[in-house]
Short mmCIF file of C-alpha atoms in Angstrom, two decimals:
data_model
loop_
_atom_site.label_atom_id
_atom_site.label_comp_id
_atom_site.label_asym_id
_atom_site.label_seq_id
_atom_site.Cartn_x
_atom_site.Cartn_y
_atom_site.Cartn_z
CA UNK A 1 208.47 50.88 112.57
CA UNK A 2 212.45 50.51 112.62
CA UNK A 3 214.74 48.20 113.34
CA UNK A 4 218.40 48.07 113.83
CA UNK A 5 221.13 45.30 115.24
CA UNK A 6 224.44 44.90 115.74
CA UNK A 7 225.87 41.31 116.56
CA UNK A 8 223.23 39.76 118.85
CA UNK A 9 221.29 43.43 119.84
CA UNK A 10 218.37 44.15 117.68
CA UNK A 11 216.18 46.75 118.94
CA UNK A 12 212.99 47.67 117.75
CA UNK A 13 211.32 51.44 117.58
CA UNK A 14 207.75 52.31 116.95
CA UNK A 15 206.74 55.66 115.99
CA UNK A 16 203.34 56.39 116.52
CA UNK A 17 203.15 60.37 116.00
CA UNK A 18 205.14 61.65 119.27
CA UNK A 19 204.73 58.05 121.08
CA UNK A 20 207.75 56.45 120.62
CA UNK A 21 207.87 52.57 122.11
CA UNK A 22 211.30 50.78 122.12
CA UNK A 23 211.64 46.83 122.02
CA UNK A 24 214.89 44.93 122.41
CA UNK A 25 217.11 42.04 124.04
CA UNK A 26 219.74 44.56 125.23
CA UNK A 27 219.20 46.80 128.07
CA UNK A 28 222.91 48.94 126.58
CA UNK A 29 221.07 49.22 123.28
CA UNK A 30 218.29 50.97 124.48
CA UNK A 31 220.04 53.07 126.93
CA UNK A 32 221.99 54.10 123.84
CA UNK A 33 219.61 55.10 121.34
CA UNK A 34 217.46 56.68 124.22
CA UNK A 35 220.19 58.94 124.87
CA UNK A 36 220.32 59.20 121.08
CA UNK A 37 217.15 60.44 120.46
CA UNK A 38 217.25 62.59 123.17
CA UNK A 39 220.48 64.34 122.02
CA UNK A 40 218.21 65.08 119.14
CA UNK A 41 214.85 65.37 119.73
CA UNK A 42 213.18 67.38 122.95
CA UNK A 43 212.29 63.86 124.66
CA UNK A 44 210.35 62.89 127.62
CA UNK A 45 212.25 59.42 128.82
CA UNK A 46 208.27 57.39 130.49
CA UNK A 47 210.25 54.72 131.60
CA UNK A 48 209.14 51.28 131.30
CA UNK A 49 206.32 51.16 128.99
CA UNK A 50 203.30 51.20 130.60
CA UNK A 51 200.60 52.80 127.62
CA UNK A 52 200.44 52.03 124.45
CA UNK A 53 197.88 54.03 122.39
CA UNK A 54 195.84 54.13 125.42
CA UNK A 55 195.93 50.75 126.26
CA UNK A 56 197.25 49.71 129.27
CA UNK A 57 200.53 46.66 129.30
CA UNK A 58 200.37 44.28 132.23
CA UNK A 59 203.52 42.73 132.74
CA UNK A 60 205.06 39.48 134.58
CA UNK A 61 208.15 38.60 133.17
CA UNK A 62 208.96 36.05 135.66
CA UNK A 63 206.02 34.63 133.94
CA UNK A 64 206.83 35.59 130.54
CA UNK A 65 203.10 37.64 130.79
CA UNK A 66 202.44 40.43 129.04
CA UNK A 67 198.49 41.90 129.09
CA UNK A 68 197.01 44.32 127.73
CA UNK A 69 193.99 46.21 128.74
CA UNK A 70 191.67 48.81 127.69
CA UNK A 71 190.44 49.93 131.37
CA UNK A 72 191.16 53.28 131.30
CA UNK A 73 188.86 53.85 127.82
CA UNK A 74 186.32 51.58 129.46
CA UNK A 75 185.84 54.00 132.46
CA UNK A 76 186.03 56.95 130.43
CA UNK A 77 183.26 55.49 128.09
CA UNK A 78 180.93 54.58 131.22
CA UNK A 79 181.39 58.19 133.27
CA UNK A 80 180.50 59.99 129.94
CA UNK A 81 177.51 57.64 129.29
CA UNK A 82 176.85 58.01 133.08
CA UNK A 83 177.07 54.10 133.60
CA UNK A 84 180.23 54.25 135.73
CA UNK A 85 178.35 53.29 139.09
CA UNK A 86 176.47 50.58 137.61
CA UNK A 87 177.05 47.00 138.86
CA UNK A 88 180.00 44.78 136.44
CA UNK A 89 178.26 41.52 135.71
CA UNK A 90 179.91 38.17 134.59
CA UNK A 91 179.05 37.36 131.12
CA UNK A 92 179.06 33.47 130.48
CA UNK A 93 181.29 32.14 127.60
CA UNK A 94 181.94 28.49 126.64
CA UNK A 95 184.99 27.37 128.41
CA UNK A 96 185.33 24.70 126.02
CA UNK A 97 185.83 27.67 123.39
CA UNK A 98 189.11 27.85 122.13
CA UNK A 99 190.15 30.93 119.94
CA UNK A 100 191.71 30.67 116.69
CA UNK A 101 193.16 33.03 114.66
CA UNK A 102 190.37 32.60 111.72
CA UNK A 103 187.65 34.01 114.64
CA UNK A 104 189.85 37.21 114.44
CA UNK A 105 188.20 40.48 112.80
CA UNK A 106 188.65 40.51 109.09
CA UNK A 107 188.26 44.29 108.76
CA UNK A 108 191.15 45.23 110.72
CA UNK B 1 205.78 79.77 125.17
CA UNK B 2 209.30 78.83 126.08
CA UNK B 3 209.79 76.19 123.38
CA UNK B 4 209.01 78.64 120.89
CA UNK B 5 211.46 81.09 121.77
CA UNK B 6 213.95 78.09 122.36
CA UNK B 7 213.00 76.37 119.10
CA UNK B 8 213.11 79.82 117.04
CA UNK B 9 210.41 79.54 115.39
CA UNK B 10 209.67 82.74 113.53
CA UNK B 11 211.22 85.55 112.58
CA UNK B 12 209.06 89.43 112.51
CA UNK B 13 209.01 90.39 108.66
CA UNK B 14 206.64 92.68 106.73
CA UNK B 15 204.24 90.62 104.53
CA UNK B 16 205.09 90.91 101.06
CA UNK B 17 202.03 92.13 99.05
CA UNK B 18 200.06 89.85 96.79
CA UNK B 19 201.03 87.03 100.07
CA UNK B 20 198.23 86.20 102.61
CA UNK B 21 199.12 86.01 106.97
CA UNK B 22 197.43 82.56 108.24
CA UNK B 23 195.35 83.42 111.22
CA UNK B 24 196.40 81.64 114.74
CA UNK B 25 194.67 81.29 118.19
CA UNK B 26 195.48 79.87 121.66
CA UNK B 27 193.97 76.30 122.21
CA UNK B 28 193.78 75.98 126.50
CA UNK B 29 193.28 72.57 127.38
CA UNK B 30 193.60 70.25 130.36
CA UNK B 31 196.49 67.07 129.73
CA UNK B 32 195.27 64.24 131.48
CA UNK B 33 197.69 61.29 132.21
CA UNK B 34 197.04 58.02 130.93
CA UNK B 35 195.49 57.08 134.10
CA UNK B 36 192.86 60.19 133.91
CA UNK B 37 194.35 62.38 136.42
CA UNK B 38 195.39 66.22 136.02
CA UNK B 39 198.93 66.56 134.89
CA UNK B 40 199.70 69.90 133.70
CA UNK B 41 197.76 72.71 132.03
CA UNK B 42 198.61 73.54 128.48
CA UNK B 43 198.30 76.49 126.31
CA UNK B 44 199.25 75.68 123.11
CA UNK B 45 199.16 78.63 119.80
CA UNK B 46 197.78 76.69 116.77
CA UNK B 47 197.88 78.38 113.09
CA UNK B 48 194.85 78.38 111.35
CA UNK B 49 195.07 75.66 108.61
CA UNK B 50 192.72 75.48 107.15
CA UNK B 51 193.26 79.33 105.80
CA UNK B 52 196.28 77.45 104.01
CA UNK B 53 196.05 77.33 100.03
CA UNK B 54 197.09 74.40 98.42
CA UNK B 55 200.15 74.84 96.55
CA UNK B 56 201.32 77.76 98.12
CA UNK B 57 200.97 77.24 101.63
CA UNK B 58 201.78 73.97 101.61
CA UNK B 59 202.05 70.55 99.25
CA UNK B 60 201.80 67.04 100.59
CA UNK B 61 200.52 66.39 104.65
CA UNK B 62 199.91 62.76 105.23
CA UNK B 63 202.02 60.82 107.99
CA UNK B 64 202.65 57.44 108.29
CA UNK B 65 201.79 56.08 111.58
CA UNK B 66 202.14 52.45 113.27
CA UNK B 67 199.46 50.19 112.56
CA UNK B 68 197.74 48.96 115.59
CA UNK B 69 198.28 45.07 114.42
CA UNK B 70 202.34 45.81 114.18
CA UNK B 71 201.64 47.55 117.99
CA UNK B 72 200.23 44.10 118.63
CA UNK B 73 202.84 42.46 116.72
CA UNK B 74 205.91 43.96 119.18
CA UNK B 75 204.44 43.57 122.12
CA UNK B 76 203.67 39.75 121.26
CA UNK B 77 207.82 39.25 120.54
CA UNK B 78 208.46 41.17 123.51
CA UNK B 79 206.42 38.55 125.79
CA UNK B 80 207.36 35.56 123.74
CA UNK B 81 210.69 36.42 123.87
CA UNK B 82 211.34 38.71 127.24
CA UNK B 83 212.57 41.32 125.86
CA UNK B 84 213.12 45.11 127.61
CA UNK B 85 210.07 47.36 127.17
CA UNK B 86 210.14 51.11 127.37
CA UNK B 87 208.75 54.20 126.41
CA UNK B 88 209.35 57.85 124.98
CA UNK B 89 207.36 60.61 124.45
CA UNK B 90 208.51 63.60 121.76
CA UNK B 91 207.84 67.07 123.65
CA UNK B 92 207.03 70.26 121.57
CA UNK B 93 206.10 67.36 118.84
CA UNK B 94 205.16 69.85 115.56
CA UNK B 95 207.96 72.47 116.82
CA UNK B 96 210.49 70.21 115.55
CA UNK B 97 209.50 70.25 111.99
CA UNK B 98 211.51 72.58 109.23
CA UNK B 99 209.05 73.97 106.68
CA UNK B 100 209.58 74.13 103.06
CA UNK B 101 207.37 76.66 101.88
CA UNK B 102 207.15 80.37 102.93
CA UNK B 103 204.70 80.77 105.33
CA UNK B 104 203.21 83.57 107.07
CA UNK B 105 201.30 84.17 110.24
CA UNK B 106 199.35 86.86 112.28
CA UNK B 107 201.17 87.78 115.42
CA UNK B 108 200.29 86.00 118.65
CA UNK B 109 197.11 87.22 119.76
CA UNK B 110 197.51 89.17 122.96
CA UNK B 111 201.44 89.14 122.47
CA UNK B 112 202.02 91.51 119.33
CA UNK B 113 205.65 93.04 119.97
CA UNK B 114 205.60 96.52 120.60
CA UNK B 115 205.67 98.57 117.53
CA UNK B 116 206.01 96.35 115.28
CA UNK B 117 202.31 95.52 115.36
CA UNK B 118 201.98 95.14 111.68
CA UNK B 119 204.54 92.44 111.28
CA UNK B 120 203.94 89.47 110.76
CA UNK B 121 205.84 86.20 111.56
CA UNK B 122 207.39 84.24 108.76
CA UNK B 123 207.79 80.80 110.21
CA UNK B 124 210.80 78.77 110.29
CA UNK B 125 209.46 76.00 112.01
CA UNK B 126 206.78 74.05 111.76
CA UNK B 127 203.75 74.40 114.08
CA UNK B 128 200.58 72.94 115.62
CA UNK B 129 197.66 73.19 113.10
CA UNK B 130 199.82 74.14 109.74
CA UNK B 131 198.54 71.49 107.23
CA UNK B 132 202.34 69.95 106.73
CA UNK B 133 202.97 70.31 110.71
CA UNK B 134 202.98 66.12 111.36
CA UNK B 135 204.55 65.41 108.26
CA UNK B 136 207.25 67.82 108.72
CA UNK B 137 208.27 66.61 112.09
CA UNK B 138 207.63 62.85 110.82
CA UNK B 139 210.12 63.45 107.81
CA UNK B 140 212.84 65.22 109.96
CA UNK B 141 212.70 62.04 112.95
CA UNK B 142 212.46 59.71 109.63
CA UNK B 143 215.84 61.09 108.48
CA UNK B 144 217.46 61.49 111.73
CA UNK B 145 217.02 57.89 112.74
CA UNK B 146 218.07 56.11 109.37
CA UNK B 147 221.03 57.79 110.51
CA UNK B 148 221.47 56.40 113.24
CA UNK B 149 221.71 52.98 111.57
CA UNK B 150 218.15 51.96 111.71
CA UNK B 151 216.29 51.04 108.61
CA UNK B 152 212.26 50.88 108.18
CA UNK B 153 210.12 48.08 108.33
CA UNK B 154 207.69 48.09 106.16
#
């Protein structure tokens, strides 16, 4: 992960082998550094980011949403077990449950 | 194909004696988009790595990669506070790479230049299956972009 500003820019670059995701508050920024990197790297410009790692970002920003979903790996994982045509069921959970960040995985 | 000519990635010596050539084959595969659907058709020539000897083939090969939390981590300062969101893929990924040590591999299999069938390529580049192949390309985009002004977070 890197991170570089310059009076009120900051923009933020993952790395994650040849997946390359770019965070920031200035659309100039970016534009920069994209054409940065692809001055000198072979790059492949995807836009706005729409996988990460496979999982899939759902965005609203006129509701300041952002979603993430693992759809795609859930299909995959049902054709190859032959599920895929099987009925989705609701599965009941407490609505009075409220998650807090002690019910998170502690292996992670 | 193309990328390697463009990227020059070997040139045809004869193998010194006492030095080993590291096998190679063609790896054919299907790329899928994210979505599952067909996107291109890929032939890609991987060395044989694992006929690489430690210490003379090649020395360290790890490569630091994002953790999934800091993945997490962005995306939850992105919503929080609306900021732009985009994407970039590296193409050619391992071609990028320089190599350190002196490496040497068979010829392309079904593409051996014309008399000079015994030669063998002494790469210049780093490529798809060499042991040091991530790391090499990792280290090169790790240098590239510090100069650019960005520093790592740890």
């Amino acid at each position: 992960m890197y991170l570089k500003s310059s009076n009120n820019s900051f923009i933020i670059l993952s790395l994650y082998v040849d997946d390359i995701l770019i965070a920031g508050n200035s659309k100039e920024m970016i534009d920069t550094t994209k054409k940065w990197l692809s001055s000198n790297f072979e790059m492949k410009d995807m836009g706005e980011a729409r996988y990460v790692l496979g999982v899939k970002i759902i965005r609203d920003r006129s509701k300041r949403l952002l979603g993430l979903t693992q759809e795609t790996y859930i299909k995959k994982m049902l054709e190859s077990y032959h599920m895929h045509d099987s009925k989705p069921m609701d599965t009941l959970v407490d609505k009075s449950l409220s998650l807090r960040c002690d019910m998170c995985p502690k292996t992670l | 194909m193309e990328s390697m000519k463009i990227n020059q990635v070997w040139d045809l010596v004869d193998l010194p004696s006492r030095r080993r050539s590291i096998g190679n084959k063609w790896v054919l595969k299907i790329k899928r988009k994210a979505d599952g659907l067909i996107e291109r058709y890929k032939a890609r020539l991987v060395a044989k790595g694992y006929t690489q000897e430690e210490g003379i083939d090649y020395e360290d090969t790890f490569l630091p990669v994002v953790r999934i939390t800091s993945v997490r981590l962005i995306l939850a300062i992105v919503a929080h506070i609306d900021l732009e969101l985009y994407q970039m893929d590296v193409r050619t990924a391992f071609l990028n790479g320089e190599i350190n040590e002196e490496i040497y591999m068979d010829q392309r299999l079904g593409f051996e230049a014309k008399g000079q069938e015994r030669k063998v390529c002494k790469l210049k580049r780093s490529i798809y299956g060499l042991k040091q192949a991530s790391r090499q390309r990792n280290v090169k985009f790790h240098q590239a972009i510090l100069k650019d002004g960005f520093t790592m977070m740890e």
